[in-house]
PDB file of C-alpha atoms in Angstrom:
ATOM      1  CA  MET A  43     -22.117  10.669  11.428  1.00 30.00           C
ATOM      2  CA  PRO A  44     -20.700   8.904   8.394  1.00 37.00           C
ATOM      3  CA  GLN A  45     -21.148   5.001   8.293  1.00 38.00           C
ATOM      4  CA  LYS A  46     -17.867   3.275   8.932  1.00 41.00           C
ATOM      5  CA  ASN A  47     -16.325   0.921   6.361  1.00 47.00           C
ATOM      6  CA  ASN A  48     -16.545  -2.683   6.995  1.00 54.00           C
ATOM      7  CA  PHE A  49     -12.707  -2.552   7.720  1.00 64.00           C
ATOM      8  CA  ASP A  50     -10.334  -4.493  10.074  1.00 74.00           C
ATOM      9  CA  ASP A  51      -9.024  -1.646  12.286  1.00 73.00           C
ATOM     10  CA  THR A  52      -6.701  -4.076  14.320  1.00 81.00           C
ATOM     11  CA  PRO A  53      -3.482  -1.991  15.238  1.00 81.00           C
ATOM     12  CA  GLY A  54       0.038  -2.934  14.135  1.00 92.00           C
ATOM     13  CA  LEU A  55       2.329  -2.970  11.210  1.00 97.00           C
ATOM     14  CA  ARG A  56       0.995  -3.351   7.693  1.00 98.00           C
ATOM     15  CA  LEU A  57       3.301  -3.581   4.754  1.00 98.00           C
ATOM     16  CA  PHE A  58       2.028  -3.476   1.207  1.00 98.00           C
ATOM     17  CA  LEU A  59       3.743  -4.336  -2.095  1.00 98.00           C
ATOM     18  CA  ASP A  60       3.097  -1.317  -4.571  1.00 98.00           C
ATOM     19  CA  SER A  61       3.038  -3.288  -7.883  1.00 98.00           C
ATOM     20  CA  ALA A  62       0.814  -4.655 -10.637  1.00 98.00           C
ATOM     21  CA  ASP A  63       3.643  -7.105 -11.829  1.00 98.00           C
ATOM     22  CA  LEU A  64       2.646 -10.560 -11.288  1.00 98.00           C
ATOM     23  CA  ALA A  65       6.082 -11.846 -11.399  1.00 98.00           C
ATOM     24  CA  ALA A  66       7.168  -9.667  -8.599  1.00 98.00           C
ATOM     25  CA  TRP A  67       3.929 -10.739  -6.640  1.00 98.00           C
ATOM     26  CA  ARG A  68       4.910 -14.369  -6.960  1.00 98.00           C
ATOM     27  CA  ASP A  69       8.542 -13.795  -5.978  1.00 97.00           C
ATOM     28  CA  ILE A  70       7.965 -11.576  -2.931  1.00 97.00           C
ATOM     29  CA  LEU A  71       4.558 -12.121  -1.490  1.00 98.00           C
ATOM     30  CA  PRO A  72       4.971 -15.892  -0.408  1.00 97.00           C
ATOM     31  CA  GLY A  73       7.375 -14.902   2.197  1.00 95.00           C
ATOM     32  CA  GLY A  74       4.586 -13.789   4.317  1.00 96.00           C
ATOM     33  CA  ALA A  75       5.710 -10.109   5.526  1.00 97.00           C
ATOM     34  CA  PHE A  76       3.147  -8.247   3.468  1.00 98.00           C
ATOM     35  CA  HIS A  77      -0.377  -7.496   4.553  1.00 98.00           C
ATOM     36  CA  GLY A  78      -1.490  -6.859   0.910  1.00 98.00           C
ATOM     37  CA  ILE A  79      -1.039  -5.222  -2.508  1.00 98.00           C
ATOM     38  CA  THR A  80      -1.569  -1.655  -3.840  1.00 98.00           C
ATOM     39  CA  THR A  81      -2.178  -0.707  -7.331  1.00 98.00           C
ATOM     40  CA  ASN A  82      -3.116   2.250  -9.368  1.00 98.00           C
ATOM     41  CA  PRO A  83      -3.462   2.926 -13.239  1.00 98.00           C
ATOM     42  CA  LEU A  84       0.279   4.034 -13.408  1.00 98.00           C
ATOM     43  CA  LEU A  85       1.477   0.731 -11.963  1.00 98.00           C
ATOM     44  CA  LEU A  86      -0.877  -1.081 -14.332  1.00 98.00           C
ATOM     45  CA  GLU A  87       0.684   0.830 -17.195  1.00 98.00           C
ATOM     46  CA  ARG A  88       4.284   0.021 -16.030  1.00 97.00           C
ATOM     47  CA  ALA A  89       3.329  -3.672 -16.014  1.00 98.00           C
ATOM     48  CA  GLY A  90       2.064  -3.331 -19.538  1.00 98.00           C
ATOM     49  CA  LEU A  91      -1.568  -3.847 -18.476  1.00 98.00           C
ATOM     50  CA  PRO A  92      -4.721  -1.860 -19.438  1.00 97.00           C
ATOM     51  CA  CYS A  93      -6.816  -0.423 -16.729  1.00 97.00           C
ATOM     52  CA  SER A  94     -10.170  -2.221 -16.946  1.00 96.00           C
ATOM     53  CA  PRO A  95     -12.481  -4.225 -14.677  1.00 94.00           C
ATOM     54  CA  ASP A  96     -11.565  -7.475 -16.584  1.00 96.00           C
ATOM     55  CA  VAL A  97      -7.808  -6.992 -16.146  1.00 97.00           C
ATOM     56  CA  LEU A  98      -8.241  -6.005 -12.316  1.00 98.00           C
ATOM     57  CA  HIS A  99     -10.626  -9.102 -12.018  1.00 97.00           C
ATOM     58  CA  GLN A 100      -7.722 -11.216 -13.202  1.00 98.00           C
ATOM     59  CA  LEU A 101      -5.339  -9.530 -10.788  1.00 98.00           C
ATOM     60  CA  VAL A 102      -7.657 -10.344  -7.986  1.00 98.00           C
ATOM     61  CA  GLU A 103      -7.846 -13.974  -8.833  1.00 97.00           C
ATOM     62  CA  GLU A 104      -3.995 -14.030  -8.736  1.00 98.00           C
ATOM     63  CA  ALA A 105      -3.799 -12.406  -5.527  1.00 98.00           C
ATOM     64  CA  GLU A 106      -6.241 -14.824  -3.954  1.00 97.00           C
ATOM     65  CA  LYS A 107      -3.488 -17.499  -4.391  1.00 97.00           C
ATOM     66  CA  LEU A 108      -1.151 -15.493  -2.272  1.00 98.00           C
ATOM     67  CA  PRO A 109      -0.868 -15.174   1.626  1.00 97.00           C
ATOM     68  CA  ILE A 110      -2.287 -11.554   1.748  1.00 98.00           C
ATOM     69  CA  GLN A 111      -5.394  -9.996   3.346  1.00 97.00           C
ATOM     70  CA  GLU A 112      -6.097  -6.966   0.989  1.00 98.00           C
ATOM     71  CA  ILE A 113      -5.704  -5.541  -2.417  1.00 98.00           C
ATOM     72  CA  HIS A 114      -6.105  -2.012  -3.242  1.00 98.00           C
ATOM     73  CA  LEU A 115      -7.724  -1.155  -6.634  1.00 98.00           C
ATOM     74  CA  GLN A 116      -8.205   2.397  -7.849  1.00 98.00           C
ATOM     75  CA  THR A 117     -11.237   3.717  -9.431  1.00 98.00           C
ATOM     76  CA  TRP A 118     -11.029   6.250 -12.367  1.00 98.00           C
ATOM     77  CA  GLY A 119     -12.950   8.637 -14.431  1.00 97.00           C
ATOM     78  CA  ARG A 120     -13.163  12.359 -15.146  1.00 95.00           C
ATOM     79  CA  THR A 121     -16.598  12.519 -13.558  1.00 97.00           C
ATOM     80  CA  THR A 122     -18.067  11.522 -10.443  1.00 98.00           C
ATOM     81  CA  ASP A 123     -20.487   9.188 -12.075  1.00 98.00           C
ATOM     82  CA  GLU A 124     -17.583   7.515 -13.919  1.00 98.00           C
ATOM     83  CA  MET A 125     -15.722   7.037 -10.683  1.00 98.00           C
ATOM     84  CA  ILE A 126     -18.944   5.503  -9.103  1.00 98.00           C
ATOM     85  CA  ALA A 127     -19.529   3.106 -11.734  1.00 98.00           C
ATOM     86  CA  ASN A 128     -15.907   1.994 -12.059  1.00 98.00           C
ATOM     87  CA  GLY A 129     -15.702   1.767  -8.235  1.00 98.00           C
ATOM     88  CA  GLN A 130     -18.899  -0.324  -8.049  1.00 98.00           C
ATOM     89  CA  ALA A 131     -17.192  -2.681 -10.556  1.00 97.00           C
ATOM     90  CA  LEU A 132     -14.160  -3.090  -8.652  1.00 98.00           C
ATOM     91  CA  ALA A 133     -16.182  -3.563  -5.387  1.00 98.00           C
ATOM     92  CA  SER A 134     -17.833  -6.605  -6.782  1.00 97.00           C
ATOM     93  CA  LEU A 135     -14.402  -8.405  -6.782  1.00 97.00           C
ATOM     94  CA  ASP A 136     -14.211  -8.418  -3.023  1.00 96.00           C
ATOM     95  CA  ARG A 137     -13.867 -11.874  -1.663  1.00 94.00           C
ATOM     96  CA  PRO A 138     -14.244 -13.533   1.648  1.00 93.00           C
ATOM     97  CA  GLY A 139     -10.448 -14.275   1.973  1.00 93.00           C
ATOM     98  CA  LEU A 140      -9.206 -11.168   0.289  1.00 97.00           C
ATOM     99  CA  ARG A 141     -10.643  -7.659   1.033  1.00 97.00           C
ATOM    100  CA  VAL A 142     -10.872  -5.154  -1.883  1.00 98.00           C
ATOM    101  CA  ALA A 143     -10.128  -1.544  -0.731  1.00 98.00           C
ATOM    102  CA  LEU A 144     -11.365   0.974  -3.062  1.00 98.00           C
ATOM    103  CA  LYS A 145      -8.735   3.820  -3.728  1.00 98.00           C
ATOM    104  CA  VAL A 146     -10.338   7.150  -4.738  1.00 98.00           C
ATOM    105  CA  PRO A 147      -8.278  10.154  -5.690  1.00 98.00           C
ATOM    106  CA  MET A 148      -8.844  13.087  -3.129  1.00 97.00           C
ATOM    107  CA  THR A 149     -10.488  15.510  -5.425  1.00 97.00           C
ATOM    108  CA  THR A 150     -13.815  17.109  -5.494  1.00 97.00           C
ATOM    109  CA  GLU A 151     -15.329  14.535  -7.777  1.00 97.00           C
ATOM    110  CA  GLY A 152     -13.560  11.761  -5.990  1.00 98.00           C
ATOM    111  CA  MET A 153     -14.820  12.893  -2.679  1.00 98.00           C
ATOM    112  CA  ALA A 154     -18.460  12.975  -4.100  1.00 98.00           C
ATOM    113  CA  ALA A 155     -17.922   9.381  -5.502  1.00 98.00           C
ATOM    114  CA  ALA A 156     -16.408   8.145  -2.173  1.00 98.00           C
ATOM    115  CA  VAL A 157     -19.683   9.168  -0.428  1.00 98.00           C
ATOM    116  CA  GLN A 158     -21.701   6.896  -2.717  1.00 98.00           C
ATOM    117  CA  LEU A 159     -19.038   4.205  -2.766  1.00 98.00           C
ATOM    118  CA  ARG A 160     -19.454   3.646   0.963  1.00 97.00           C
ATOM    119  CA  ALA A 161     -22.477   1.662   0.190  1.00 97.00           C
ATOM    120  CA  THR A 162     -20.449  -1.034  -1.298  1.00 97.00           C
ATOM    121  CA  GLY A 163     -19.198  -2.107   2.079  1.00 96.00           C
ATOM    122  CA  CYS A 164     -15.456  -1.966   0.849  1.00 97.00           C
ATOM    123  CA  PRO A 165     -12.809  -0.050   2.830  1.00 97.00           C
ATOM    124  CA  LEU A 166     -11.970   3.326   1.154  1.00 98.00           C
ATOM    125  CA  THR A 167      -8.584   4.611   0.518  1.00 98.00           C
ATOM    126  CA  LEU A 168      -8.297   8.265  -0.334  1.00 98.00           C
ATOM    127  CA  THR A 169      -5.360   8.833  -2.415  1.00 98.00           C
ATOM    128  CA  ALA A 170      -2.991  11.234  -4.059  1.00 97.00           C
ATOM    129  CA  VAL A 171      -2.919  13.303  -0.836  1.00 98.00           C
ATOM    130  CA  PHE A 172      -0.358  15.959  -0.325  1.00 98.00           C
ATOM    131  CA  SER A 173      -1.410  18.105   2.706  1.00 98.00           C
ATOM    132  CA  SER A 174      -2.222  17.681   6.350  1.00 98.00           C
ATOM    133  CA  GLY A 175      -5.598  19.566   5.813  1.00 98.00           C
ATOM    134  CA  GLN A 176      -6.502  16.656   3.358  1.00 98.00           C
ATOM    135  CA  VAL A 177      -5.456  14.147   5.982  1.00 98.00           C
ATOM    136  CA  LEU A 178      -7.733  15.840   8.577  1.00 98.00           C
ATOM    137  CA  LEU A 179     -10.842  15.636   6.137  1.00 98.00           C
ATOM    138  CA  ALA A 180     -10.122  11.921   5.330  1.00 98.00           C
ATOM    139  CA  ALA A 181     -10.243  11.414   9.077  1.00 98.00           C
ATOM    140  CA  GLY A 182     -13.494  13.303   9.276  1.00 97.00           C
ATOM    141  CA  PHE A 183     -14.805  11.071   6.507  1.00 97.00           C
ATOM    142  CA  GLN A 184     -13.614   7.932   8.387  1.00 96.00           C
ATOM    143  CA  ALA A 185     -11.814   6.750   5.333  1.00 98.00           C
ATOM    144  CA  ALA A 186     -10.074   3.284   6.140  1.00 98.00           C
ATOM    145  CA  TYR A 187      -6.783   4.582   4.642  1.00 98.00           C
ATOM    146  CA  VAL A 188      -5.319   8.027   3.465  1.00 98.00           C
ATOM    147  CA  ALA A 189      -2.383   7.707   1.160  1.00 98.00           C
ATOM    148  CA  PRO A 190       0.168  10.495   0.958  1.00 98.00           C
ATOM    149  CA  TYR A 191       3.026  10.414  -1.656  1.00 98.00           C
ATOM    150  CA  LEU A 192       6.431  10.962  -0.002  1.00 98.00           C
ATOM    151  CA  GLY A 193       8.468  10.875  -3.312  1.00 98.00           C
ATOM    152  CA  ARG A 194       6.184  13.408  -4.994  1.00 98.00           C
ATOM    153  CA  LEU A 195       6.401  15.773  -2.086  1.00 98.00           C
ATOM    154  CA  ASN A 196      10.310  15.604  -2.054  1.00 98.00           C
ATOM    155  CA  ASP A 197      10.322  16.241  -6.032  1.00 98.00           C
ATOM    156  CA  GLN A 198       8.579  19.541  -5.249  1.00 97.00           C
ATOM    157  CA  GLY A 199      11.604  20.578  -3.080  1.00 98.00           C
ATOM    158  CA  LEU A 200       9.403  19.992   0.258  1.00 98.00           C
ATOM    159  CA  ASP A 201      10.557  18.104   3.295  1.00 98.00           C
ATOM    160  CA  GLY A 202       8.398  15.059   2.611  1.00 98.00           C
ATOM    161  CA  ALA A 203       9.350  13.290   5.777  1.00 98.00           C
ATOM    162  CA  HIS A 204       8.370  16.180   8.013  1.00 98.00           C
ATOM    163  CA  ILE A 205       5.042  16.667   6.204  1.00 98.00           C
ATOM    164  CA  ILE A 206       4.212  12.916   6.563  1.00 98.00           C
ATOM    165  CA  GLN A 207       5.117  12.832  10.247  1.00 98.00           C
ATOM    166  CA  THR A 208       2.740  16.002  10.834  1.00 98.00           C
ATOM    167  CA  MET A 209       0.053  13.997   8.930  1.00 98.00           C
ATOM    168  CA  ASP A 210       0.560  11.166  11.263  1.00 98.00           C
ATOM    169  CA  ARG A 211       0.323  13.286  14.360  1.00 97.00           C
ATOM    170  CA  VAL A 212      -2.978  14.698  12.992  1.00 97.00           C
ATOM    171  CA  LEU A 213      -4.448  11.237  13.034  1.00 98.00           C
ATOM    172  CA  LYS A 214      -2.956  10.067  16.232  1.00 96.00           C
ATOM    173  CA  LYS A 215      -3.785  13.207  18.214  1.00 97.00           C
ATOM    174  CA  SER A 216      -7.488  13.206  16.985  1.00 96.00           C
ATOM    175  CA  HIS A 217      -7.697   9.312  17.733  1.00 96.00           C
ATOM    176  CA  SER A 218      -8.872   8.630  14.224  1.00 96.00           C
ATOM    177  CA  PRO A 219      -8.892   5.099  13.099  1.00 96.00           C
ATOM    178  CA  THR A 220      -7.995   6.218   9.620  1.00 97.00           C
ATOM    179  CA  ARG A 221      -4.613   4.731   8.662  1.00 98.00           C
ATOM    180  CA  LEU A 222      -1.834   6.759   7.040  1.00 98.00           C
ATOM    181  CA  LEU A 223      -0.718   4.633   4.244  1.00 98.00           C
ATOM    182  CA  VAL A 224       2.504   6.206   2.998  1.00 98.00           C
ATOM    183  CA  ALA A 225       3.240   5.600  -0.726  1.00 98.00           C
ATOM    184  CA  SER A 226       5.923   6.644  -3.253  1.00 98.00           C
ATOM    185  CA  LEU A 227       8.646   5.254  -1.130  1.00 98.00           C
ATOM    186  CA  ARG A 228      11.763   5.015  -3.189  1.00 98.00           C
ATOM    187  CA  THR A 229      14.444   3.655  -0.963  1.00 98.00           C
ATOM    188  CA  ALA A 230      14.782   1.270   1.903  1.00 98.00           C
ATOM    189  CA  GLY A 231      16.122   3.916   3.938  1.00 98.00           C
ATOM    190  CA  GLU A 232      12.853   6.046   3.684  1.00 98.00           C
ATOM    191  CA  VAL A 233      10.911   3.177   4.865  1.00 98.00           C
ATOM    192  CA  VAL A 234      12.988   2.481   7.761  1.00 98.00           C
ATOM    193  CA  ASN A 235      13.184   6.260   8.770  1.00 98.00           C
ATOM    194  CA  LEU A 236       9.439   6.650   8.757  1.00 98.00           C
ATOM    195  CA  ALA A 237       8.844   3.374  10.582  1.00 98.00           C
ATOM    196  CA  SER A 238      11.281   4.604  13.204  1.00 97.00           C
ATOM    197  CA  THR A 239       8.946   7.489  13.852  1.00 97.00           C
ATOM    198  CA  GLY A 240       5.995   5.162  14.425  1.00 96.00           C
ATOM    199  CA  ILE A 241       4.406   5.219  11.136  1.00 97.00           C
ATOM    200  CA  ASP A 242       3.197   1.760  10.635  1.00 97.00           C
ATOM    201  CA  THR A 243       1.536   1.524   7.296  1.00 98.00           C
ATOM    202  CA  LEU A 244       3.833   1.690   4.189  1.00 98.00           C
ATOM    203  CA  THR A 245       3.623   0.658   0.537  1.00 98.00           C
ATOM    204  CA  PHE A 246       6.618   0.305  -1.753  1.00 98.00           C
ATOM    205  CA  GLY A 247       7.776  -1.639  -4.877  1.00 98.00           C
ATOM    206  CA  PRO A 248       9.853  -4.679  -5.556  1.00 98.00           C
ATOM    207  CA  GLY A 249      13.197  -2.891  -5.573  1.00 98.00           C
ATOM    208  CA  VAL A 250      12.709  -1.377  -2.248  1.00 98.00           C
ATOM    209  CA  ALA A 251      11.549  -4.574  -0.851  1.00 98.00           C
ATOM    210  CA  ALA A 252      14.671  -6.539  -2.164  1.00 97.00           C
ATOM    211  CA  ASP A 253      16.857  -3.846  -0.464  1.00 97.00           C
ATOM    212  CA  LEU A 254      15.207  -4.091   2.817  1.00 97.00           C
ATOM    213  CA  LEU A 255      16.055  -7.913   2.761  1.00 95.00           C
ATOM    214  CA  GLN A 256      19.514  -7.670   1.642  1.00 93.00           C
ATOM    215  CA  ASP A 257      22.608  -6.706   3.468  1.00 93.00           C
ATOM    216  CA  PRO A 258      26.250  -7.725   2.718  1.00 94.00           C
ATOM    217  CA  LEU A 259      27.012  -8.539   6.340  1.00 97.00           C
ATOM    218  CA  THR A 260      24.247 -11.109   6.216  1.00 95.00           C
ATOM    219  CA  ASP A 261      25.706 -12.662   3.133  1.00 95.00           C
ATOM    220  CA  ARG A 262      29.069 -12.667   4.710  1.00 96.00           C
ATOM    221  CA  ALA A 263      27.822 -14.423   7.922  1.00 96.00           C
ATOM    222  CA  HIS A 264      25.915 -16.903   5.688  1.00 95.00           C
ATOM    223  CA  GLU A 265      29.026 -17.715   3.840  1.00 95.00           C
ATOM    224  CA  ASP A 266      30.999 -18.169   7.240  1.00 95.00           C
ATOM    225  CA  PHE A 267      28.160 -20.469   8.409  1.00 95.00           C
ATOM    226  CA  LEU A 268      28.634 -22.768   5.245  1.00 95.00           C
ATOM    227  CA  ARG A 269      32.295 -22.702   5.520  1.00 93.00           C
ATOM    228  CA  ALA A 270      31.972 -23.840   9.330  1.00 94.00           C
ATOM    229  CA  VAL A 271      29.781 -26.738   8.105  1.00 94.00           C
ATOM    230  CA  LYS A 272      32.136 -27.910   5.464  1.00 91.00           C
ATOM    231  CA  GLU A 273      35.251 -27.675   7.649  1.00 89.00           C
ATOM    232  CA  GLY A 274      33.536 -28.572  10.975  1.00 82.00           C
ATOM    233  CA  GLY A 275      35.708 -31.016  12.975  1.00 63.00           C
ATOM    234  CA  ARG A 276      38.801 -30.871  10.862  1.00 68.00           C
ATOM    235  CA  PRO A 277      42.026 -30.144  12.840  1.00 58.00           C
ATOM    236  CA  GLN A 278      43.105 -26.438  12.831  1.00 56.00           C
ATOM    237  CA  ALA A 279      46.159 -25.698  10.910  1.00 49.00           C
TER     238      ALA A 279
END
């Protein structure tokens, strides 16, 4: 039986901010709604940051200042040995108040690396997942998280939401503690629709986070409150 990761498997909603942009972290995360941060080499590139242990060390130091519990850092390399070496370097960034979860692409080389990276004690997130078969294997491996990409499924002309819901049923019907961490969410509507089906672990970027917060009816109600404060007690015309 595979050894379980040292991982908090408490049930409930977990939202992650999918970004390596420090300005976005500082703007959004102090609100306290997010369990953690997810990153990967593409997000680092978009933030103008190189993918290196030193840069990721700096990101972890910044993340420690924020009210979150986890940061997901992705190992990299063309070979299993490269993935193991980089993953071990990232695992050393784990902190008592901030768990590092190691993201490993679910390739043949990645799975071989994941077997060795168990020894770090960090939770493992198997990422870049596109089929329910991969999710079943992740559950058998007892990964902490398995991360399918909704947007990329839709880009292939597939019914991404249906595929994601099937993945979720695979985990729930098998009573697996592995969490389905849905990524590549591009609209607030996608987040809400998946949450309404019982999917409770989702990661999305700053733009989607802003859209979830904002609603014109809320703004209108707020303006009405302010008007009432200003005009309160005045005789009605």
